[in-house]
Coordinates of N, CA and C in Angstrom, one line a residue:
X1 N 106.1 103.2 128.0 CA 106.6 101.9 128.4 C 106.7 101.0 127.2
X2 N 105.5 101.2 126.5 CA 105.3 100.2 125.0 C 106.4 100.4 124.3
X3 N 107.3 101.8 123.8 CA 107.4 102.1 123.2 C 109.3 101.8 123.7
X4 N 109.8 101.4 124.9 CA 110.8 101.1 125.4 C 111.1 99.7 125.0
X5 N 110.0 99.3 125.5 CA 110.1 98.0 125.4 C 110.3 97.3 123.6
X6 N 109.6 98.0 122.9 CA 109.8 97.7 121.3 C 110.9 98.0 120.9
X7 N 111.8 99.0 121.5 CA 113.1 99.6 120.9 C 114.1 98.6 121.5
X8 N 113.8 97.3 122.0 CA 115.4 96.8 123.1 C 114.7 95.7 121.6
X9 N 115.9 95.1 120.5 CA 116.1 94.4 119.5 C 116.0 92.6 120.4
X10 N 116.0 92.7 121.7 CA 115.9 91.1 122.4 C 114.3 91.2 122.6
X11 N 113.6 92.2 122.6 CA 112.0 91.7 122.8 C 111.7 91.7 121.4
X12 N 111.7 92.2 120.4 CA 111.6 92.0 119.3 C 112.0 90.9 118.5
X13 N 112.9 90.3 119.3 CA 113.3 88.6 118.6 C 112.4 87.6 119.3
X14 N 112.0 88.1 120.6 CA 111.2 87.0 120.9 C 110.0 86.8 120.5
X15 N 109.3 85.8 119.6 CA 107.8 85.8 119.4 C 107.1 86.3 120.6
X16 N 107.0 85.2 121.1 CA 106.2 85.5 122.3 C 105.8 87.3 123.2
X17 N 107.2 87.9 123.1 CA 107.0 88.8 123.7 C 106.2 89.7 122.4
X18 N 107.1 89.4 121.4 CA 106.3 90.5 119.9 C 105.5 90.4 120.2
X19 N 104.6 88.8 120.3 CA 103.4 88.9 119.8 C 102.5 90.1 120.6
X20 N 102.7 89.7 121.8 CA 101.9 90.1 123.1 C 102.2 91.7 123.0
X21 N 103.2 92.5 122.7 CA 103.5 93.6 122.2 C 102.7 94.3 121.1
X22 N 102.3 93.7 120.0 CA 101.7 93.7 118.9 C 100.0 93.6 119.1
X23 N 99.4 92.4 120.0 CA 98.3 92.2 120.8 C 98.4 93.6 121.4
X24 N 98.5 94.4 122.1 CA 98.4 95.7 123.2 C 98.4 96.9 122.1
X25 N 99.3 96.8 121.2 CA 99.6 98.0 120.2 C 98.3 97.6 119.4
X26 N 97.7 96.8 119.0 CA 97.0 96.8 118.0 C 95.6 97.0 118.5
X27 N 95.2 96.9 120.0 CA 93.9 96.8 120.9 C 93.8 98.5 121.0
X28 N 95.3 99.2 121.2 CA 95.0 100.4 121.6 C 94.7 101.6 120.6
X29 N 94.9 100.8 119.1 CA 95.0 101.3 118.0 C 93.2 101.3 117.9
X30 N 92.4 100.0 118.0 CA 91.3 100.3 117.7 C 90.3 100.8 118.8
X31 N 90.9 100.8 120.3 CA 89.8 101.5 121.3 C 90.2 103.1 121.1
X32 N 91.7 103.4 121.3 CA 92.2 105.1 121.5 C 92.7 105.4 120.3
X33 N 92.5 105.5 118.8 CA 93.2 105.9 117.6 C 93.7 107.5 117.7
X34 N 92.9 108.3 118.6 CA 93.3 109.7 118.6 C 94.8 109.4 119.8
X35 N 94.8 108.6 120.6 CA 96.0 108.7 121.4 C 97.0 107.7 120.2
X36 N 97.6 107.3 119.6 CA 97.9 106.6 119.0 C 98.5 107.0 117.7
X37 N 97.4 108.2 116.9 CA 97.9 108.7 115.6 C 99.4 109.3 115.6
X38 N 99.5 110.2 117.1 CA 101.0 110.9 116.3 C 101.9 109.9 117.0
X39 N 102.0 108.5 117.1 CA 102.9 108.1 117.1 C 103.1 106.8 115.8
X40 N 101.5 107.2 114.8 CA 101.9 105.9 113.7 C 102.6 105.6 113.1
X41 N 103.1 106.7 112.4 CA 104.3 106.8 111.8 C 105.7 105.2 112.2
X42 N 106.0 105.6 113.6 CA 106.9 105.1 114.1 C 106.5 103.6 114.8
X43 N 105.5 103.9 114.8 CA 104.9 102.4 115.3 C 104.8 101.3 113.9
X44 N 104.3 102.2 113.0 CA 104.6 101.0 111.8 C 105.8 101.3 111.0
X45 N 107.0 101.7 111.4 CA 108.3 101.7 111.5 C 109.0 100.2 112.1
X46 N 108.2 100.5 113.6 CA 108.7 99.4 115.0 C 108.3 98.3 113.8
X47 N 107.0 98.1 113.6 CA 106.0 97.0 112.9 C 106.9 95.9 111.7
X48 N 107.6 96.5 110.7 CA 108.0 96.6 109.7 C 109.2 96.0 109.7
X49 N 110.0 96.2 111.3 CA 111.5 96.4 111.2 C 111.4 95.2 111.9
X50 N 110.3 95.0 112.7 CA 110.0 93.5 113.2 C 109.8 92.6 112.7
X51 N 109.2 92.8 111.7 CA 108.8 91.8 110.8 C 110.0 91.0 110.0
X52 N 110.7 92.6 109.4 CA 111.6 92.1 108.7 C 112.6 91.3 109.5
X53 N 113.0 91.4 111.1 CA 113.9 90.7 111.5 C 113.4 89.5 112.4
X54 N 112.1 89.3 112.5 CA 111.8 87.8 113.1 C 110.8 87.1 112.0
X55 N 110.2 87.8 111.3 CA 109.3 86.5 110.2 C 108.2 87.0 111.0
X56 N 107.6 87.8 112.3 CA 106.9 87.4 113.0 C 105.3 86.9 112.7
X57 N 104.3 86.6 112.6 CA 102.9 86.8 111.6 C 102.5 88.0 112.9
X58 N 102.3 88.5 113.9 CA 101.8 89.4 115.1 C 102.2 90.3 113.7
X59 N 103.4 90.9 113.1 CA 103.4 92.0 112.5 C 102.6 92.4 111.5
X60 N 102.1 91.1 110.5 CA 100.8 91.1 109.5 C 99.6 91.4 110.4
X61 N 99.4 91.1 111.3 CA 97.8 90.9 111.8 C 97.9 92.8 112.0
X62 N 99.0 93.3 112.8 CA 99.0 94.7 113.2 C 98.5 95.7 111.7
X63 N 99.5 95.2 110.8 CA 98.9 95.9 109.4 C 97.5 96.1 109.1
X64 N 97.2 94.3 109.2 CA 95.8 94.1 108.8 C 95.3 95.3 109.5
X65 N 95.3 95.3 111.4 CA 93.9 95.7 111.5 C 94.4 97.5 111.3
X66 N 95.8 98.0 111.2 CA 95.7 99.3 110.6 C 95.2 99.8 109.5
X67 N 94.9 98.8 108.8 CA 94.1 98.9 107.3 C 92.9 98.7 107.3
X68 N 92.1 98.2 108.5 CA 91.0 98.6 108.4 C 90.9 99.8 109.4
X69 N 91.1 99.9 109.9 CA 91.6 101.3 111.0 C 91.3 102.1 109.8
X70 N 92.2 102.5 109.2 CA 92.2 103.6 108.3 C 91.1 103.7 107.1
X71 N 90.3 102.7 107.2 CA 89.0 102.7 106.1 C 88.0 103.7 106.2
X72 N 87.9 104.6 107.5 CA 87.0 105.6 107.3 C 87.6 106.8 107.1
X73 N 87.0 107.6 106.4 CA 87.8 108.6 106.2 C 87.8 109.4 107.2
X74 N 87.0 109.4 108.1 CA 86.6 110.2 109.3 C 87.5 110.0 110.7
X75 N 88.4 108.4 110.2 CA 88.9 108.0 111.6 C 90.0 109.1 112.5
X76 N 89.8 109.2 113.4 CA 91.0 109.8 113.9 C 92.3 109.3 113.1
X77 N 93.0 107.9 112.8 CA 94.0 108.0 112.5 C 94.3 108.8 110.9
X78 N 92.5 108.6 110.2 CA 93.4 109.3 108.9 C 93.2 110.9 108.9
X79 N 92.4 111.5 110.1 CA 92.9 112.7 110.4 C 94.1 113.2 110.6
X80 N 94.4 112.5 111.6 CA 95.7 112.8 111.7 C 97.2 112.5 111.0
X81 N 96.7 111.6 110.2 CA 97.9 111.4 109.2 C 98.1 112.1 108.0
X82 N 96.6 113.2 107.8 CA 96.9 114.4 106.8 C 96.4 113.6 105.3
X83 N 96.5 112.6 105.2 CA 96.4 111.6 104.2 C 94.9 112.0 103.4
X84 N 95.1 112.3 102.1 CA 93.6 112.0 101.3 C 93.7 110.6 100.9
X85 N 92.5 110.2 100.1 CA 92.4 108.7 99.4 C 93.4 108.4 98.9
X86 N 94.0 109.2 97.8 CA 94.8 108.7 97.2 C 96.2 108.3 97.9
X87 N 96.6 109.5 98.7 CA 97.4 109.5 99.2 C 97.7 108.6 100.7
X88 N 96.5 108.3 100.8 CA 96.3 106.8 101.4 C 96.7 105.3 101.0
X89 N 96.4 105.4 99.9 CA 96.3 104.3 99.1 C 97.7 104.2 98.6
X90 N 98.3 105.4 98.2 CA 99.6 105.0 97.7 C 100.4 104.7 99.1
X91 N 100.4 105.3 100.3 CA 100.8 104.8 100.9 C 100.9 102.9 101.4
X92 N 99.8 103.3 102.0 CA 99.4 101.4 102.0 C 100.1 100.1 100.6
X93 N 99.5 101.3 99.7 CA 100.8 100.4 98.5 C 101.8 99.8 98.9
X94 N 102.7 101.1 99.3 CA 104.2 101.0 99.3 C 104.1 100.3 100.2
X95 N 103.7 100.1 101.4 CA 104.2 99.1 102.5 C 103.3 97.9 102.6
X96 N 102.1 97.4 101.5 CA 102.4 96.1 100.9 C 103.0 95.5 100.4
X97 N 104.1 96.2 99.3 CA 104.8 96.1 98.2 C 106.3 95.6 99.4
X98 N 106.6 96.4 99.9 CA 107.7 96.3 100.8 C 107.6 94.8 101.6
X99 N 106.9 94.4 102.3 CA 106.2 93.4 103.1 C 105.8 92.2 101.9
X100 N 105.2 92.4 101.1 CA 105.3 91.1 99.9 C 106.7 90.8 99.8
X101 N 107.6 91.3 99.4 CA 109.0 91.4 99.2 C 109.6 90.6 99.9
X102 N 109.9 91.3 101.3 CA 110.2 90.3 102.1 C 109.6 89.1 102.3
X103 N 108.7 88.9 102.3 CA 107.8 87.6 102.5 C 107.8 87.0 101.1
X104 N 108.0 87.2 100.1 CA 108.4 86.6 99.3 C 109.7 85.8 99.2
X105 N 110.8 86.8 99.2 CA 112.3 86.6 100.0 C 112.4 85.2 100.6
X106 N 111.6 85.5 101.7 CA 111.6 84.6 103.1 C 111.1 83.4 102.6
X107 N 110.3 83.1 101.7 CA 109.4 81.8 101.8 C 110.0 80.9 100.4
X108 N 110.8 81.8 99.8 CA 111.7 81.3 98.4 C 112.9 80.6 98.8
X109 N 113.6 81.7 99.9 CA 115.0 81.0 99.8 C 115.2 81.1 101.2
X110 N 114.5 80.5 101.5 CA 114.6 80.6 103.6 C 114.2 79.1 104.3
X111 N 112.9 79.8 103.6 CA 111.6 78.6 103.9 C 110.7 78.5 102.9
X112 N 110.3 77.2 103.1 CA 109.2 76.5 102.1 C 107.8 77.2 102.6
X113 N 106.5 77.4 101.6 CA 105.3 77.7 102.3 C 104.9 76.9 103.1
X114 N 105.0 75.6 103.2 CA 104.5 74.6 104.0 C 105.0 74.7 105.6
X115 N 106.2 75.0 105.4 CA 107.5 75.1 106.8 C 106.9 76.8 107.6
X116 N 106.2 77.4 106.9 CA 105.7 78.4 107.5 C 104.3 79.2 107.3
X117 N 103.3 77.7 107.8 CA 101.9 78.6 107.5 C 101.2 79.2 108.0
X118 N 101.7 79.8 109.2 CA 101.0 81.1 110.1 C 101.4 81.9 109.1
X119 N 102.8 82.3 108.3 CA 102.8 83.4 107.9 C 102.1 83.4 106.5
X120 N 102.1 82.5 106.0 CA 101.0 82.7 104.5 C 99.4 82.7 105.0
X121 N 99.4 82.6 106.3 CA 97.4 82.7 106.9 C 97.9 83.9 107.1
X122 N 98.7 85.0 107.9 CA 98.5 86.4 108.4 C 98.8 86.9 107.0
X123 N 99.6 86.5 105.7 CA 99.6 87.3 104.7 C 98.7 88.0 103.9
X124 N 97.6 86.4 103.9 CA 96.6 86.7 102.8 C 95.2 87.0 103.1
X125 N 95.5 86.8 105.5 CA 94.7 87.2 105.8 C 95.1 89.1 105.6
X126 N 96.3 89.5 105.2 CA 96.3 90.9 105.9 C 96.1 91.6 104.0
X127 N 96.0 90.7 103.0 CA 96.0 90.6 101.6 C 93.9 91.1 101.5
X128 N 93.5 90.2 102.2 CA 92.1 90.3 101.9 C 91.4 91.1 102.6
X129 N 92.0 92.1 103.9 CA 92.0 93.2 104.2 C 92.0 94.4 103.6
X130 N 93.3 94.7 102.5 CA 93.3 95.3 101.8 C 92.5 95.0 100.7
X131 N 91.9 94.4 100.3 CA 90.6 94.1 99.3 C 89.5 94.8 99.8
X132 N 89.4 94.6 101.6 CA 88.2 94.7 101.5 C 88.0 96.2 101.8
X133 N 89.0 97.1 102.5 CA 89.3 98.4 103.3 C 90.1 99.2 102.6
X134 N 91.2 98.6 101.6 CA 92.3 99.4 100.8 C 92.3 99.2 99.5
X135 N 91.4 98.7 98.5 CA 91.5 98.2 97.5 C 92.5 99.0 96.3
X136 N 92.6 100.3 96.6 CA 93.0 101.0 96.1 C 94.3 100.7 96.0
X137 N 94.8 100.6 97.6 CA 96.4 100.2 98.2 C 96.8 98.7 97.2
X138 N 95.8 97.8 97.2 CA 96.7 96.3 96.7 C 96.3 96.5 95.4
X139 N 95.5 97.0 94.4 CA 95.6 97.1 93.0 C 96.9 98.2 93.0
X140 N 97.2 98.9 93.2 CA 98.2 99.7 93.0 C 99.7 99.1 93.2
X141 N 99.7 98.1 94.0 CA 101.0 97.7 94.4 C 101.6 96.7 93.3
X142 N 103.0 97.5 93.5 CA 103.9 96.5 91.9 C 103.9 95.6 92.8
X143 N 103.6 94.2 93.4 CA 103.7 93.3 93.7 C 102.9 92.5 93.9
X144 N 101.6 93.1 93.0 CA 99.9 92.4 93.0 C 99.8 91.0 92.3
X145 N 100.8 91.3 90.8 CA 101.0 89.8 90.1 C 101.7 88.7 90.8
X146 N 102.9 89.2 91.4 CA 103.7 88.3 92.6 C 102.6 87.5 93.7
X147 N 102.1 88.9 94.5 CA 101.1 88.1 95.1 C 99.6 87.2 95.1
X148 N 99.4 86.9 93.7 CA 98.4 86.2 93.0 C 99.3 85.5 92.8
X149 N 100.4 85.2 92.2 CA 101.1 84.2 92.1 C 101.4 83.1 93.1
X150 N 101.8 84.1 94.3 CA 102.0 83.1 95.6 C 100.8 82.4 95.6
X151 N 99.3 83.0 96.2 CA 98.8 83.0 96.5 C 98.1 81.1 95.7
X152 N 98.3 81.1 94.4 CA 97.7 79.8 93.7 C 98.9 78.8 94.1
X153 N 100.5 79.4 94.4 CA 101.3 78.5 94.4 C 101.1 77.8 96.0
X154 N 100.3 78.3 96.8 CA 100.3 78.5 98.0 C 99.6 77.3 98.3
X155 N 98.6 77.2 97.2 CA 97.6 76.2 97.5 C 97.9 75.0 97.6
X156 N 98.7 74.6 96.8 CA 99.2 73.3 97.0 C 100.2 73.4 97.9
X157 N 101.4 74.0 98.1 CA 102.8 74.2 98.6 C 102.3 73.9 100.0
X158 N 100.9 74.5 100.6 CA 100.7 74.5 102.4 C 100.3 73.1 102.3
X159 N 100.2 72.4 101.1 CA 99.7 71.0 101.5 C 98.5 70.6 102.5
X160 N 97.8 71.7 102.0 CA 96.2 71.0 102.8 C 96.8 71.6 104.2
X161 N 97.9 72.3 105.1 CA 97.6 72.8 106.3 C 96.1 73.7 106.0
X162 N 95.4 73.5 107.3 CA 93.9 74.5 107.2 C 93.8 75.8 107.0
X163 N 94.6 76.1 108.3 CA 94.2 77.6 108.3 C 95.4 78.6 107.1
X164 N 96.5 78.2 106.9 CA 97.0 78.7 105.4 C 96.1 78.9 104.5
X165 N 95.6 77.4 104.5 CA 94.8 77.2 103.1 C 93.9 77.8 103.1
X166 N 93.0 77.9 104.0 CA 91.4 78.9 104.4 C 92.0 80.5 103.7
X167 N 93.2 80.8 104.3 CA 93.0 82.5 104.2 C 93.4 82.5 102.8
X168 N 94.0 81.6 102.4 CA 94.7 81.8 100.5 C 93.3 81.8 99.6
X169 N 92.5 80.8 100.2 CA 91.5 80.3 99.0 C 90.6 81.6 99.5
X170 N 90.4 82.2 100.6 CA 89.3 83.0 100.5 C 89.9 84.2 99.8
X171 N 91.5 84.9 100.4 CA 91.6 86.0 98.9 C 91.1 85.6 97.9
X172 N 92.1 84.6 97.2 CA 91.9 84.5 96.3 C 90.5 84.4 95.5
X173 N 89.3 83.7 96.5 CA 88.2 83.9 95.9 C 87.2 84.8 96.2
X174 N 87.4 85.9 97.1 CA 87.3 87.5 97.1 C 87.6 88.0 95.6
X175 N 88.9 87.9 95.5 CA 89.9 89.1 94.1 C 89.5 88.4 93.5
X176 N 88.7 87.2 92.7 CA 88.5 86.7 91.6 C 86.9 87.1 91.4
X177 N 86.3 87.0 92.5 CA 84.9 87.6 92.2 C 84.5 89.0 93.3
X178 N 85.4 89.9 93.1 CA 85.4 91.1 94.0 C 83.9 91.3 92.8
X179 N 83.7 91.1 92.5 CA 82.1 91.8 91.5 C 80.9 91.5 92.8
X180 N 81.2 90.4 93.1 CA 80.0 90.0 94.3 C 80.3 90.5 96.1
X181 N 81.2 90.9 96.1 CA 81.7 91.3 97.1 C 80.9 92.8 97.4
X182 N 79.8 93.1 98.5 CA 79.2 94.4 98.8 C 80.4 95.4 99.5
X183 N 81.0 96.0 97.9 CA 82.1 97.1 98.4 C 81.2 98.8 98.1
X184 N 81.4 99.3 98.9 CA 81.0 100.8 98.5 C 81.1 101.4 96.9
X185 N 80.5 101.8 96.7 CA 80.9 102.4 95.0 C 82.2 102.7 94.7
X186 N 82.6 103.9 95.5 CA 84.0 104.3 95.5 C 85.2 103.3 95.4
X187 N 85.0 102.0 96.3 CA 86.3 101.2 96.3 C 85.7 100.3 95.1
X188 N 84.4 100.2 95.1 CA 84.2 99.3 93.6 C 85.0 99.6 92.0
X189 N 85.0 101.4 92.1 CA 85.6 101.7 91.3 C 87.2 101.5 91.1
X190 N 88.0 101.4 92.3 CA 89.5 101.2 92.1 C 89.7 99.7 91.8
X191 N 88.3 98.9 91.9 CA 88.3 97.7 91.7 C 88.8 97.4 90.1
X192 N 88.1 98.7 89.4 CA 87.4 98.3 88.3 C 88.6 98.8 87.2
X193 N 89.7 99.7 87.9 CA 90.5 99.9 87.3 C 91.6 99.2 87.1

């Protein structure tokens, strides 16, 4: 039914229905991950393609919590995705890299950051995710300098909106002192590279 419903391009334009779409997909991702894996692939296909054609923020939050989804190595979903670390991490790369891009795109020559601060709160909330679960994935991504960039330009541009500003200032003050941040050794080290 989920899966009908995401493919008709008029529910997908609608916030409201995305969101609520994205809410159900993302609840079933963290109660049933083994019912869920062989279709992630295509689900962060659906995710992506949504994103790219409404701006929606529901599509950041879905990333986010796939990114911590996939932080154990043990989870069903990175069982099933065949995926080692690295090959984890390069993945998650590429579809931060991809997803900065557009959101970069979007907020340059579309919209102002101020004209759209749900989506710079689900960016840098779904930014400090990967710090905390994929560190490997956002140091690796050609779009790390871009997104430090935004991320200071952000601060002023949201003009004091709160919750923009909250999620910018706390990346950014995670990745500036990731030293104090209680990360496992392992991700400490991709920190360090």
């Amino acid at each position: 039914l989920l899966n009908d419903i995401s493919s008709r391009q008029c529910c997908r334009a609608n916030d409201a229905v995305l969101s609520s779409l994205l809410e159900v997909q993302s609840q079933l991702l963290g109660v049933v991950p083994a019912l869920i894996a062989p279709y992630f692939k295509d689900l962060i296909s659906f995710v992506v393609r949504a994103y790219e054609e409404t701006f929606c923020p529901s599509a950041l939050d879905y990333i986010s919590a796939a990114v911590e989804l996939f932080d154990s190595e043990q989870s069903a979903m990175t069982v099933a995705s065949g995926l080692d670390e690295s090959g984890k991490d390069a993945t998650f790369s590429q579809l931060l890299s991809h997803l900065c891009q557009y959101t970069f795109t979007y907020i340059t020559q579309t919209k102002r950051p101020n004209e759209c601060p749900q989506i710079i709160k689900a960016m840098f909330e779904m930014a400090q995710r990967y710090l905390l679960f994929c560190p490997g994935g956002l140091c690796q991504c050609p779009e790390f300098s871009s997104l430090f960039a935004l991320a200071t330009a952000c601060l002023t541009e949201c003009k004091g909106e709160t919750e923009s500003t909250r999620a910018t200032a706390i990346f950014l003050t995670q990745l500036i002192g990731w030293k104090q941040i209680r990360l496992p050794p392992a991700k400490l080290s991709k920190m360090e590279q």
